[in-house]
Tab-separated table of C-alpha atoms and ligand atoms in Angstrom:
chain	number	residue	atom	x	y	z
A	11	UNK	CA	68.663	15.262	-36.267
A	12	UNK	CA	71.280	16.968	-34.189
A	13	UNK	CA	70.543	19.248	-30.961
A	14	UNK	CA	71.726	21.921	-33.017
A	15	UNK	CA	68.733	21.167	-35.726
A	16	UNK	CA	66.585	21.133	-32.839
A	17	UNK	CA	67.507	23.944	-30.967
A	18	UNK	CA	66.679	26.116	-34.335
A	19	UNK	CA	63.289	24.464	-34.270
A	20	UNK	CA	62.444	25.211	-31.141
A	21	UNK	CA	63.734	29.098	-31.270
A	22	UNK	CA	61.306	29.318	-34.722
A	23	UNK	CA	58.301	27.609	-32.845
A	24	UNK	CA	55.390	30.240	-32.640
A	25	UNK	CA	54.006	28.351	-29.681
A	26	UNK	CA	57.390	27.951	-27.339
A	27	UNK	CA	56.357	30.912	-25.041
A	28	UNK	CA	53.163	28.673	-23.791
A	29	UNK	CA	55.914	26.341	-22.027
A	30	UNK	CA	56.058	29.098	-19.352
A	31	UNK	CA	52.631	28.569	-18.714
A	32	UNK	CA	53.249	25.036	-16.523
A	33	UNK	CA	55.458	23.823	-13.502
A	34	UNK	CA	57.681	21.089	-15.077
A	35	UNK	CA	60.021	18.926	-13.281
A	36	UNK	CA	63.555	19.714	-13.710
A	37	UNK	CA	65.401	17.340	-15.544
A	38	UNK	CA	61.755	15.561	-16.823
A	39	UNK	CA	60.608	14.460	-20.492
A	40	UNK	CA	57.120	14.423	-20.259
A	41	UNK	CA	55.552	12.460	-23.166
A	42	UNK	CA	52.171	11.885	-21.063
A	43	UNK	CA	50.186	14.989	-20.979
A	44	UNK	CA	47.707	12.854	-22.765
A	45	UNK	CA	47.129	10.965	-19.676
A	46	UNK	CA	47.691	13.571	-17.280
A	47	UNK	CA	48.365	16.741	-18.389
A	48	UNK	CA	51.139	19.158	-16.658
A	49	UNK	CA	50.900	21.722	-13.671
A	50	UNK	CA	49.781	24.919	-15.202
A	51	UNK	CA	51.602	27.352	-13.464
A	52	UNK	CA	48.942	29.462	-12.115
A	53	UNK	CA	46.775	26.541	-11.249
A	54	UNK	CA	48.231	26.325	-7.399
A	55	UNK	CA	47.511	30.620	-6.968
A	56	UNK	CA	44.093	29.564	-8.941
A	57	UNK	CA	43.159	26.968	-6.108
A	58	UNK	CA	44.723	28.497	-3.133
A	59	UNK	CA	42.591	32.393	-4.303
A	60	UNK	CA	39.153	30.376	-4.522
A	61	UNK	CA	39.907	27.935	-1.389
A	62	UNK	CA	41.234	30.800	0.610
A	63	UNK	CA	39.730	33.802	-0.057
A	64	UNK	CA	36.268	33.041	-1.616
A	65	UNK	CA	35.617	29.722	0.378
A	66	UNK	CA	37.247	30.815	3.371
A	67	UNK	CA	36.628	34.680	3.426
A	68	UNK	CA	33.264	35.133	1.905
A	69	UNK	CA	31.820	31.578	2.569
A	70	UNK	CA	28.080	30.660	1.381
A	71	UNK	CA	27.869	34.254	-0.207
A	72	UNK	CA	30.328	33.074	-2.950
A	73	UNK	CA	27.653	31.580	-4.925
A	74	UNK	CA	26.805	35.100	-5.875
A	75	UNK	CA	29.937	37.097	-5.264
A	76	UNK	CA	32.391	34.539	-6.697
A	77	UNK	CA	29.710	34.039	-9.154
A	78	UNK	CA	30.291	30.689	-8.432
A	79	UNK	CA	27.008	29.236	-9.536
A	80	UNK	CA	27.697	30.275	-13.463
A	81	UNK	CA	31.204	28.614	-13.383
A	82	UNK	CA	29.937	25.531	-15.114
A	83	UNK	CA	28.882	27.421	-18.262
A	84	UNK	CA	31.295	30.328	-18.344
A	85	UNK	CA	34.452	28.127	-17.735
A	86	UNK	CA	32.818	25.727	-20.767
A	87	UNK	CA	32.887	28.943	-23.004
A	88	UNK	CA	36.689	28.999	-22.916
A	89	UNK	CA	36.250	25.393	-24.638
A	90	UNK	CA	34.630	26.796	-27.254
A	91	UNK	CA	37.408	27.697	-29.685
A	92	UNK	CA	39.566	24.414	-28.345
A	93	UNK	CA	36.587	22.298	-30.333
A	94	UNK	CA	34.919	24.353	-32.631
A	95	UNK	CA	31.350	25.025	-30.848
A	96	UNK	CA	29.149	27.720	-29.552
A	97	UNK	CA	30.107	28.809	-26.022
A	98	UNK	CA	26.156	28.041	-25.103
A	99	UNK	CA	26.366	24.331	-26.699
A	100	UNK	CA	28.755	23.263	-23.526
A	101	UNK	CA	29.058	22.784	-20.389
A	102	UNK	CA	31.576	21.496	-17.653
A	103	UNK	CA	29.828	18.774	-15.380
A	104	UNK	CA	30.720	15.534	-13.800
A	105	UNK	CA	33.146	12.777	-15.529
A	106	UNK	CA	33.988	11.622	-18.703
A	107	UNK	CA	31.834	8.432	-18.125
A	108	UNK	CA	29.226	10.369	-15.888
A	109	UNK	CA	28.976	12.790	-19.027
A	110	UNK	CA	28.553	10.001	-21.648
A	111	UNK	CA	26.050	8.254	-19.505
A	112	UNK	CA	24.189	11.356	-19.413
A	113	UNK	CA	24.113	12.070	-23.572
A	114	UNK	CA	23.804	8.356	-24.540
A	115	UNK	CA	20.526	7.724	-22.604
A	116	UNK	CA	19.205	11.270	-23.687
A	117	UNK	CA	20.562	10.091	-27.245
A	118	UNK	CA	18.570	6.306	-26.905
A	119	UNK	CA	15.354	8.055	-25.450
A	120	UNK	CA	14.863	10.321	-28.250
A	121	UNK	CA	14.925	7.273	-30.420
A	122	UNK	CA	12.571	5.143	-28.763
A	123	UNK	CA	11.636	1.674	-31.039
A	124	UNK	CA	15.200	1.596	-32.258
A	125	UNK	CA	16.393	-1.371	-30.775
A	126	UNK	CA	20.259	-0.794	-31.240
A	127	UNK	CA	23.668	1.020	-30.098
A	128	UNK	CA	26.845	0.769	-32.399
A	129	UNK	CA	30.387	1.469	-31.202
A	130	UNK	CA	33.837	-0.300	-31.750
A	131	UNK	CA	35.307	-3.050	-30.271
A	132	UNK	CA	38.326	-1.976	-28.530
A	133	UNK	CA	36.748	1.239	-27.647
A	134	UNK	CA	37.744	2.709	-24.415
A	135	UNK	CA	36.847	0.361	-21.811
A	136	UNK	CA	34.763	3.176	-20.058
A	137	UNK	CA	32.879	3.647	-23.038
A	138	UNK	CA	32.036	-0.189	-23.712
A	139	UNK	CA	30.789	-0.514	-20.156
A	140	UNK	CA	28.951	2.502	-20.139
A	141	UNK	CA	27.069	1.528	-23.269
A	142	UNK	CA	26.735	-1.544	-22.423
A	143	UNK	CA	25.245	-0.969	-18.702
A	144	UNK	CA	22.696	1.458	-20.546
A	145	UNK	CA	21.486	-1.009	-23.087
A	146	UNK	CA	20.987	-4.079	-20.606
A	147	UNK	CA	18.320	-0.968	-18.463
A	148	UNK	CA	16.848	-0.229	-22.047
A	149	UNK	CA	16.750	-3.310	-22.928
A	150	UNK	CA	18.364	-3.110	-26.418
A	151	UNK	CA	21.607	-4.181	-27.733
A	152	UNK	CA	25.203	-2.562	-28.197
A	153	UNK	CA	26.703	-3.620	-31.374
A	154	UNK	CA	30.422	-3.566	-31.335
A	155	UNK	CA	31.973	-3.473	-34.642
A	156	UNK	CA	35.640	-3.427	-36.579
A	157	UNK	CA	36.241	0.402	-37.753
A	158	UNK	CA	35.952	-0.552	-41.189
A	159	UNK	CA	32.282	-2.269	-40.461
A	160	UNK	CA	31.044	0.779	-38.295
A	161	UNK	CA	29.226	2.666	-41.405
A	162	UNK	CA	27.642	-0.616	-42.969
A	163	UNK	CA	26.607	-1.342	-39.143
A	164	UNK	CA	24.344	1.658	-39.066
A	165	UNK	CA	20.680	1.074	-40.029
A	166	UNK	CA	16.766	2.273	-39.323
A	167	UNK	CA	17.117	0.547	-36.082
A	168	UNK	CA	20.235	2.044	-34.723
A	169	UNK	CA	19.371	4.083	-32.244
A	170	UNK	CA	22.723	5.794	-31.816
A	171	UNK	CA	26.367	5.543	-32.532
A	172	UNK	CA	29.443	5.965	-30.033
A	173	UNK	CA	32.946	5.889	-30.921
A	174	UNK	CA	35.902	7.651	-29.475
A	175	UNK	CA	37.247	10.151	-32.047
A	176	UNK	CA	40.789	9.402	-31.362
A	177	UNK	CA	42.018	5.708	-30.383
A	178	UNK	CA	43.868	6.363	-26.893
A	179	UNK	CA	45.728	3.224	-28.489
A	180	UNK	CA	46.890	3.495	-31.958
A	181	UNK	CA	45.805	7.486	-32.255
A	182	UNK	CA	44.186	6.735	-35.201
A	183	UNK	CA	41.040	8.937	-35.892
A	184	UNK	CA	37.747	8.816	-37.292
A	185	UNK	CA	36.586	10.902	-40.474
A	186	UNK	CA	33.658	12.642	-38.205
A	187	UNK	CA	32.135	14.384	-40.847
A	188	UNK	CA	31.288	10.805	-42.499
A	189	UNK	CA	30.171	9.496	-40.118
A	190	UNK	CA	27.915	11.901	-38.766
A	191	UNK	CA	26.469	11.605	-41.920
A	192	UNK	CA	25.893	7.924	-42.290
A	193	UNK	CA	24.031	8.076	-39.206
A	194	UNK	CA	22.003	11.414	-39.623
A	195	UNK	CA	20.717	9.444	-43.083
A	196	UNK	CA	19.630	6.447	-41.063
A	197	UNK	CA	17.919	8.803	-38.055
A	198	UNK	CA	20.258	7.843	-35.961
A	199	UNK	CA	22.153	10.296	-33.363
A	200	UNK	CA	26.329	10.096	-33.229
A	201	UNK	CA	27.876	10.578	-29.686
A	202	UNK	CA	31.521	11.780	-29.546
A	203	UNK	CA	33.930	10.996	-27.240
A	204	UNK	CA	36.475	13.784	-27.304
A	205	UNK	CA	38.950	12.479	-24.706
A	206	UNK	CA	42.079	11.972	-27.281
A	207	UNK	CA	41.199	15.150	-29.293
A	208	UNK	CA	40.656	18.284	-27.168
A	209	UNK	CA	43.485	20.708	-26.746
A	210	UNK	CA	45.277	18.133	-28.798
A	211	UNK	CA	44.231	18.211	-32.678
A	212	UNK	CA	41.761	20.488	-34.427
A	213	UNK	CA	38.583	20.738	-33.811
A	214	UNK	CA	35.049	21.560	-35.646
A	215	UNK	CA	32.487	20.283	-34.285
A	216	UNK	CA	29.816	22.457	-36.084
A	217	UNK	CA	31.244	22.227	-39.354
A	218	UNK	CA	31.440	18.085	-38.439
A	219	UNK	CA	28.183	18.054	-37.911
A	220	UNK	CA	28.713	16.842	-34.714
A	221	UNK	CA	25.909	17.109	-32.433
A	222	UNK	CA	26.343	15.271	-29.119
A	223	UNK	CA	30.234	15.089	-27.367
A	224	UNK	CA	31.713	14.382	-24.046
A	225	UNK	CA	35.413	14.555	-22.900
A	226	UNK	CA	38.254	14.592	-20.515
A	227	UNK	CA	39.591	17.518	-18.697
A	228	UNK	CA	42.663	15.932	-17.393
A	229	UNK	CA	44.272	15.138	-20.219
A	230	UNK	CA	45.212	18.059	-23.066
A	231	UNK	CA	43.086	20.161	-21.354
A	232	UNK	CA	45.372	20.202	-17.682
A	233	UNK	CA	42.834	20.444	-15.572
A	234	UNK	CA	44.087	18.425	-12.831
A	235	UNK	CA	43.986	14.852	-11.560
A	236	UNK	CA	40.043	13.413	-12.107
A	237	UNK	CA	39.197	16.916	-13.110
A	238	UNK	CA	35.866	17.451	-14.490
A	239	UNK	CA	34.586	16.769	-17.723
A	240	UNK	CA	32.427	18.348	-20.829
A	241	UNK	CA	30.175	17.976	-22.716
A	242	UNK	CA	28.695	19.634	-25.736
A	243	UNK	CA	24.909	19.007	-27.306
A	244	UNK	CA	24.473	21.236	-30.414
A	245	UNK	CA	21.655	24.147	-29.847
A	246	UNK	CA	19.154	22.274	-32.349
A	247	UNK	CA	19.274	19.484	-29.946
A	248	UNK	CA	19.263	21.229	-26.453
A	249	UNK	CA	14.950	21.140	-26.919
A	250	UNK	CA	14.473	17.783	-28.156
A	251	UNK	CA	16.488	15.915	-25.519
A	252	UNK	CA	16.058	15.148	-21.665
A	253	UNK	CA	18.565	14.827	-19.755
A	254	UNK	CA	18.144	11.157	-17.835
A	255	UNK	CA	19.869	12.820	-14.482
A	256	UNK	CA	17.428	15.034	-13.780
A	257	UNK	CA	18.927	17.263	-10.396
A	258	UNK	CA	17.960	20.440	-9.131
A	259	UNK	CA	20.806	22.309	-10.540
A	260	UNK	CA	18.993	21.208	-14.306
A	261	UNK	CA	16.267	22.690	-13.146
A	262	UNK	CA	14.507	26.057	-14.669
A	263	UNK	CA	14.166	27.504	-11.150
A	264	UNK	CA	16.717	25.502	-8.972
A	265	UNK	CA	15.788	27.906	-5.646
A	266	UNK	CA	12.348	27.947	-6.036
A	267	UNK	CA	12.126	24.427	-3.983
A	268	UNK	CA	9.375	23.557	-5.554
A	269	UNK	CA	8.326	19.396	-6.111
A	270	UNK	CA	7.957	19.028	-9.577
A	271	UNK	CA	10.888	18.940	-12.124
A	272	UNK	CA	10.955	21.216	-14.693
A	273	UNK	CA	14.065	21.596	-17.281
A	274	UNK	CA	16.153	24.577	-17.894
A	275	UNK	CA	16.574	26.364	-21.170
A	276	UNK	CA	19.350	24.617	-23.109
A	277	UNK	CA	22.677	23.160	-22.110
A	278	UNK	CA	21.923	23.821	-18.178
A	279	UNK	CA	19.174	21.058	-18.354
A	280	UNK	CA	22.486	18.693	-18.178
A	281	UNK	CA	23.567	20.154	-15.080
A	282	UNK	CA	22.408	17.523	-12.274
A	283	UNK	CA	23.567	18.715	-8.727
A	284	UNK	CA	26.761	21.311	-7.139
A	285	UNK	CA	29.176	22.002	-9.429
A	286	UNK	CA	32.417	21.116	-7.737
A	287	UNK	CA	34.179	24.928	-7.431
A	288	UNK	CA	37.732	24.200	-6.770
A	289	UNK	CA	37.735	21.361	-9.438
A	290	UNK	CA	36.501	24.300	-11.822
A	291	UNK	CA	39.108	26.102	-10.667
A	292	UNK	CA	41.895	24.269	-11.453
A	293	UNK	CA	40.000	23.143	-14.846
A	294	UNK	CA	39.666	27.224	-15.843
A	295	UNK	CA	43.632	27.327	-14.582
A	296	UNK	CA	43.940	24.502	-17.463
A	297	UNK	CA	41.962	26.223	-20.026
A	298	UNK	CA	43.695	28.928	-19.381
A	299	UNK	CA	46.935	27.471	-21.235
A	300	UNK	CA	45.075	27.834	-24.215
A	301	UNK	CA	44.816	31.574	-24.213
A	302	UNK	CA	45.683	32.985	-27.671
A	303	UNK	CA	46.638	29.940	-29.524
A	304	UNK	CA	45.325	29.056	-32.308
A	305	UNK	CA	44.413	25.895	-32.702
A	306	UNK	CA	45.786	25.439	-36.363
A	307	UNK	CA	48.981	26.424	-34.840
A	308	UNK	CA	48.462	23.714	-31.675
A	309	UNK	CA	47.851	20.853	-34.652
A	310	UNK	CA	50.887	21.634	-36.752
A	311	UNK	CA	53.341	21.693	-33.524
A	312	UNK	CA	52.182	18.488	-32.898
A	313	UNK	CA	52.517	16.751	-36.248
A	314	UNK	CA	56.090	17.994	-36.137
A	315	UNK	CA	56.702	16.724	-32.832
A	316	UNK	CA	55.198	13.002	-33.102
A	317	UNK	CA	56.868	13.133	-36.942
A	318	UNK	CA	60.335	14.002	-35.016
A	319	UNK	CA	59.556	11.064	-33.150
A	320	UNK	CA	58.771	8.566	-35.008
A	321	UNK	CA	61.827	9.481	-37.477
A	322	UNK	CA	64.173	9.709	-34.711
A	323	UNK	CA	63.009	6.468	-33.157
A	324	UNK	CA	63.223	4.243	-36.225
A	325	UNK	CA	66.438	5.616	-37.112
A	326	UNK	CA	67.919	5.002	-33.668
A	327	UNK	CA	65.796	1.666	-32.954
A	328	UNK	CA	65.498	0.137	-36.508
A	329	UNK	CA	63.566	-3.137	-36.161
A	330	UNK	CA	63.508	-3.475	-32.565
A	331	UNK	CA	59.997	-1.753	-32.167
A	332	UNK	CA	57.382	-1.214	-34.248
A	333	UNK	CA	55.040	1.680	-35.121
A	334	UNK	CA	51.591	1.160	-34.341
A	335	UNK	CA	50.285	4.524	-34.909
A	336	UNK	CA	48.826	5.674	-38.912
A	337	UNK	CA	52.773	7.089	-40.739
A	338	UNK	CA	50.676	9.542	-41.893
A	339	UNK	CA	50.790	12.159	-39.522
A	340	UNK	CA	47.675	13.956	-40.744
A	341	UNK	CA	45.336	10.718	-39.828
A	342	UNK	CA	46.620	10.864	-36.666
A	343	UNK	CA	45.788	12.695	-32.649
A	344	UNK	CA	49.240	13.550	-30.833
A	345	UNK	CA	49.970	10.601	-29.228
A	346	UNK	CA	52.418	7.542	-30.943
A	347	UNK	CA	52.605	3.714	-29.822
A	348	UNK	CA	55.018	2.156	-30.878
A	349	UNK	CA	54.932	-2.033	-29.820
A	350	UNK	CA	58.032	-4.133	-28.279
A	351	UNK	CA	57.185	-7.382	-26.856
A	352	UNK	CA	58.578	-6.164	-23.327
A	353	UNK	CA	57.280	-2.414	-23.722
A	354	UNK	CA	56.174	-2.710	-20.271
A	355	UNK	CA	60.022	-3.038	-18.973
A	356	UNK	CA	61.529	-0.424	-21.597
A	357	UNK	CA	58.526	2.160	-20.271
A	358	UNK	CA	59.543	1.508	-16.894
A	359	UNK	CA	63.137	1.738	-17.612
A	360	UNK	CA	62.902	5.259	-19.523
A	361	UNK	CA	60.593	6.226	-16.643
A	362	UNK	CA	64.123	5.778	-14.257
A	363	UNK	CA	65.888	7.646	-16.889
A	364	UNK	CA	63.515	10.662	-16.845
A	365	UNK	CA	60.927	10.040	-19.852
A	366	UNK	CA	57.891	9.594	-18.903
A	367	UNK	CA	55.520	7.471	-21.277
A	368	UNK	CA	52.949	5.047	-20.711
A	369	UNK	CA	52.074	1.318	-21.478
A	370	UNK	CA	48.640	0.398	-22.701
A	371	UNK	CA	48.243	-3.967	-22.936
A	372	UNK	CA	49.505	-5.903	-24.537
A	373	UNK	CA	52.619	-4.489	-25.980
A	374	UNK	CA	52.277	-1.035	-26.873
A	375	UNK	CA	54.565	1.798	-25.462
A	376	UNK	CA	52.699	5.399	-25.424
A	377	UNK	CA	54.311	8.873	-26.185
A	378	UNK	CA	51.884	11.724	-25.722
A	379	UNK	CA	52.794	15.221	-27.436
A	380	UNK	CA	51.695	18.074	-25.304
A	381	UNK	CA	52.041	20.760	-28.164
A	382	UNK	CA	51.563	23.701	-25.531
A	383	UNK	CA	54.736	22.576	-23.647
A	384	UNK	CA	56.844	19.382	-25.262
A	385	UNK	CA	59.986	20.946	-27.502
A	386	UNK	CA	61.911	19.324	-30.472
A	387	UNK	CA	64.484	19.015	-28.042
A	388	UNK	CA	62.798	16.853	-25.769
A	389	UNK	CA	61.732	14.849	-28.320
A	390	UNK	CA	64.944	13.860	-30.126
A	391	UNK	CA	66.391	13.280	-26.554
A	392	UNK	CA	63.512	10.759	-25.712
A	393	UNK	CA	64.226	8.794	-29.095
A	394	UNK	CA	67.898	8.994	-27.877
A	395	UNK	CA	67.456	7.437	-24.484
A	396	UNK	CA	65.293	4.965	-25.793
A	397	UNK	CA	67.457	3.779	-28.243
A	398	UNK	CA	69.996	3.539	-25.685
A	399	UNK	CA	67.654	1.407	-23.398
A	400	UNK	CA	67.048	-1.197	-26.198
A	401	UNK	CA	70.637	-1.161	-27.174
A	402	UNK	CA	71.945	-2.022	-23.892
A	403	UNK	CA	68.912	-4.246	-22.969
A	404	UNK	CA	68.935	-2.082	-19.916
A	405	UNK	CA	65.097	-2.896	-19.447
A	406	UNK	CA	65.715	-6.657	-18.964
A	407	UNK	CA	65.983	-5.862	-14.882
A	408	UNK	CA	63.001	-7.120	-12.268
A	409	UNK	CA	62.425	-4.275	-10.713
A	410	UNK	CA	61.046	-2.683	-14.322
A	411	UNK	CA	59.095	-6.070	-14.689
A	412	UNK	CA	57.206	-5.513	-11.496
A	413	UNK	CA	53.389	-4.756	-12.478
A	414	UNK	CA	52.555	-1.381	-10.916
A	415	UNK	CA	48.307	-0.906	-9.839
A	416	UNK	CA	47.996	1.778	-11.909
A	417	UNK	CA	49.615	1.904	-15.501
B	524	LIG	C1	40.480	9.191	-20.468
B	524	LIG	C2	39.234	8.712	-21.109
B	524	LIG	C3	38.061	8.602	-20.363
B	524	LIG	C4	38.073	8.915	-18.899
B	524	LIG	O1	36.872	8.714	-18.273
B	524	LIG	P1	36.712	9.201	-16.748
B	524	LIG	O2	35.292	9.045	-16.473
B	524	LIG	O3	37.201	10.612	-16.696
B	524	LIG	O4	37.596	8.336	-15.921
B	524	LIG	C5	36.925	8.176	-21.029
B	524	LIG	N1	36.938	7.880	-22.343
B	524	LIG	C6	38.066	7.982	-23.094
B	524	LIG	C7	38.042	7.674	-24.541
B	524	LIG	C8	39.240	8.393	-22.480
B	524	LIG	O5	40.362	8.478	-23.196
């Protein structure tokens, strides 16, 4: 494609005025808002307002002023059309891994006797340890399992099933529907990690049949570095499960002081202590970037952008890397890996060059398409000075080899 095919894309794309909504680098490609997501632009006046004048101004009085002590469950509303649930079935709390802590022990507990946990090898690392640090306390067993073996692996004494919805890897996803099913037939509960998916594909959790989800709120979702997390129980569960991190703030009368714990109605039972306010902040400035789009809109933008990619690539590239993401766009999140043996160099050396990707071990360069803000143009730019990295061998330098602490 030529910039002049692009540029005609890009002045017909229904979602290019949401670029204005982040602070982008000049002169930046930024194919990793799937690790990190971009600056929204208001973020900065978001944090400095509740830092300054609510913190600083009205101090402890906030709480009610600032209405600071329902930010965990109105900013979670704003989620609600990003994944396809009720505003009262989430709730912003904690981390990703704090989160899915949280719903897999209330998950295992409410199946007690079932004796094991199924998820997927090569699962997010997070996710393995997590399970696998709650079964050793139970005393049951995580079974990890090949994809393809995950519904056969689901039986009367599964307890619950975890997977990741979409591989931070190859982006492949998971048919949720079937698999909530497979395990609702066997008793068993299915909990979702969202990290790959929201803000990034389209979501329906109720029509899934999903009932229990966590995810990330720095990635798609911009809500900052370490920003805080979700998670979502559907209402028909909100009764039957405890939460295991039972803190005042999950309690049905936090101020009343009083010794013994008692839960609070629905999704504010997973609350466990303070909500961090200027993390919230800067999540509801993230959030925020979603305002008006509709999601159908967000999941077609990025098919056309990782499609762009991937055609522009193996044009330019031909043999020299290979795709490791599904070709077919529509069984796929909006990220693309494509593998080179030295994809650690050639990320490294696009990264001097202004593209910013990321490597994941052993071999696999990452491009993450931020629908809200990436353009055609960027795209078929990237694939450019890629191509001219690999043509040149312009990666083959020390300085790109050198291992950096965090990838
Ligand atoms: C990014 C990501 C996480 C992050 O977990 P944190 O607790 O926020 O560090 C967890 N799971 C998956 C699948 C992720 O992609």
């Amino acid at each position: 494609m030529t910039l002049e095919d692009t540029a005609h894309l890009d002045a017909s794309d229904p979602l290019a005025f949401a670029r204005e909504r982040f602070r982008l680098p000049e002169g930046v490609i930024y194919l990793d808002g799937n690790s990190l997501g971009a600056l929204p632009a208001a973020a900065p006046t978001a944090l400095a307002e509740t830092a300054g004048r609510q913190w600083g101004d009205d101090l402890i009085a906030s709480w009610n002023k600032h209405g600071w002590i329902d930010w965990p469950t109105r900013i979670a509303a704003k989620l609600a059309p990003i994944v396809g649930a009720k505003p009262s079935e989430l709730l912003i709390a904690d981390s990703t891994s704090v989160c899915l802590f949280k719903l897999l022990a209330a998950a295992a507990q409410s199946r007690p006797g079932r004796k094991t946990v199924v998820s997927q090898k090569r699962n997010f690392p997070t996710d393995l340890y997590v399970a696998q640090g709650l079964a050793e306390m139970l005393g049951i067993e995580l079974k990890a399992v090949e994809p393809d073996e995950l519904i056969g692996a689901v039986d009367a004494d599964t307890a619950l099933v975890t997977l990741t919805h979409v591989d931070y890897r190859s982006a492949a996803f998971y048919d949720m529907r079937a698999v909530n099913e497979a395990a609702r037939a066997a008793g068993a509960l299915v909990v979702w990690d969202l990290s790959h998916s929201a803000g990034a594909i389209e979501l329906d959790l109720r029509a899934a049949g999903a009932e229990l989800a966590v995810g990330c709120g720095y990635k798609y979702l911009n809500g900052g570095p370490g920003a805080l997390a979700f998670l979502y129980v559907a209402e028909p569960l909100q009764d039957e499960l405890q939460s295991p991190l039972q803190g005042w703030m999950g309690h049905a009368e936090p101020f009343a002081f009083i010794d013994d714990y008692r839960p609070a109605d629905g999704i504010l039972k997973f609350l466990t202590g303070t909500p961090s306010i200027l993390a919230l902040a800067a999540l509801e400035a993230g959030l925020d970037t979603f305002d008006g789009i509709a999601m159908r809109d967000l999941a077609a933008k990025s098919r056309s952008l990782s499609q762009l990619f991937v055609e522009e690539v193996e044009t330019r590239c031909g043999s020299e890397v290979r795709l490791a993401s599904p070709r077919d766009p529509m069984q796929r999140g909006s990220h693309i890996v494509f593998a080179h043996p030295e994809g650690y160099a050639v990320i490294q050396a696009l990264v001097a060059r202004g593209v910013i990707g990321d490597f994941r071990a052993p071999d696999l360069m990452r491009f993450g398409f931020a629908p809200l803000y990436n353009t055609h143009t960027e795209i078929v730019r990237a694939a450019e000075i890629l191509a001219g990295i690999l043509a040149a061998g312009e990666w083959d330098q020390p300085r790109f080899k050198q291992r950096a602490r965090v990838t």
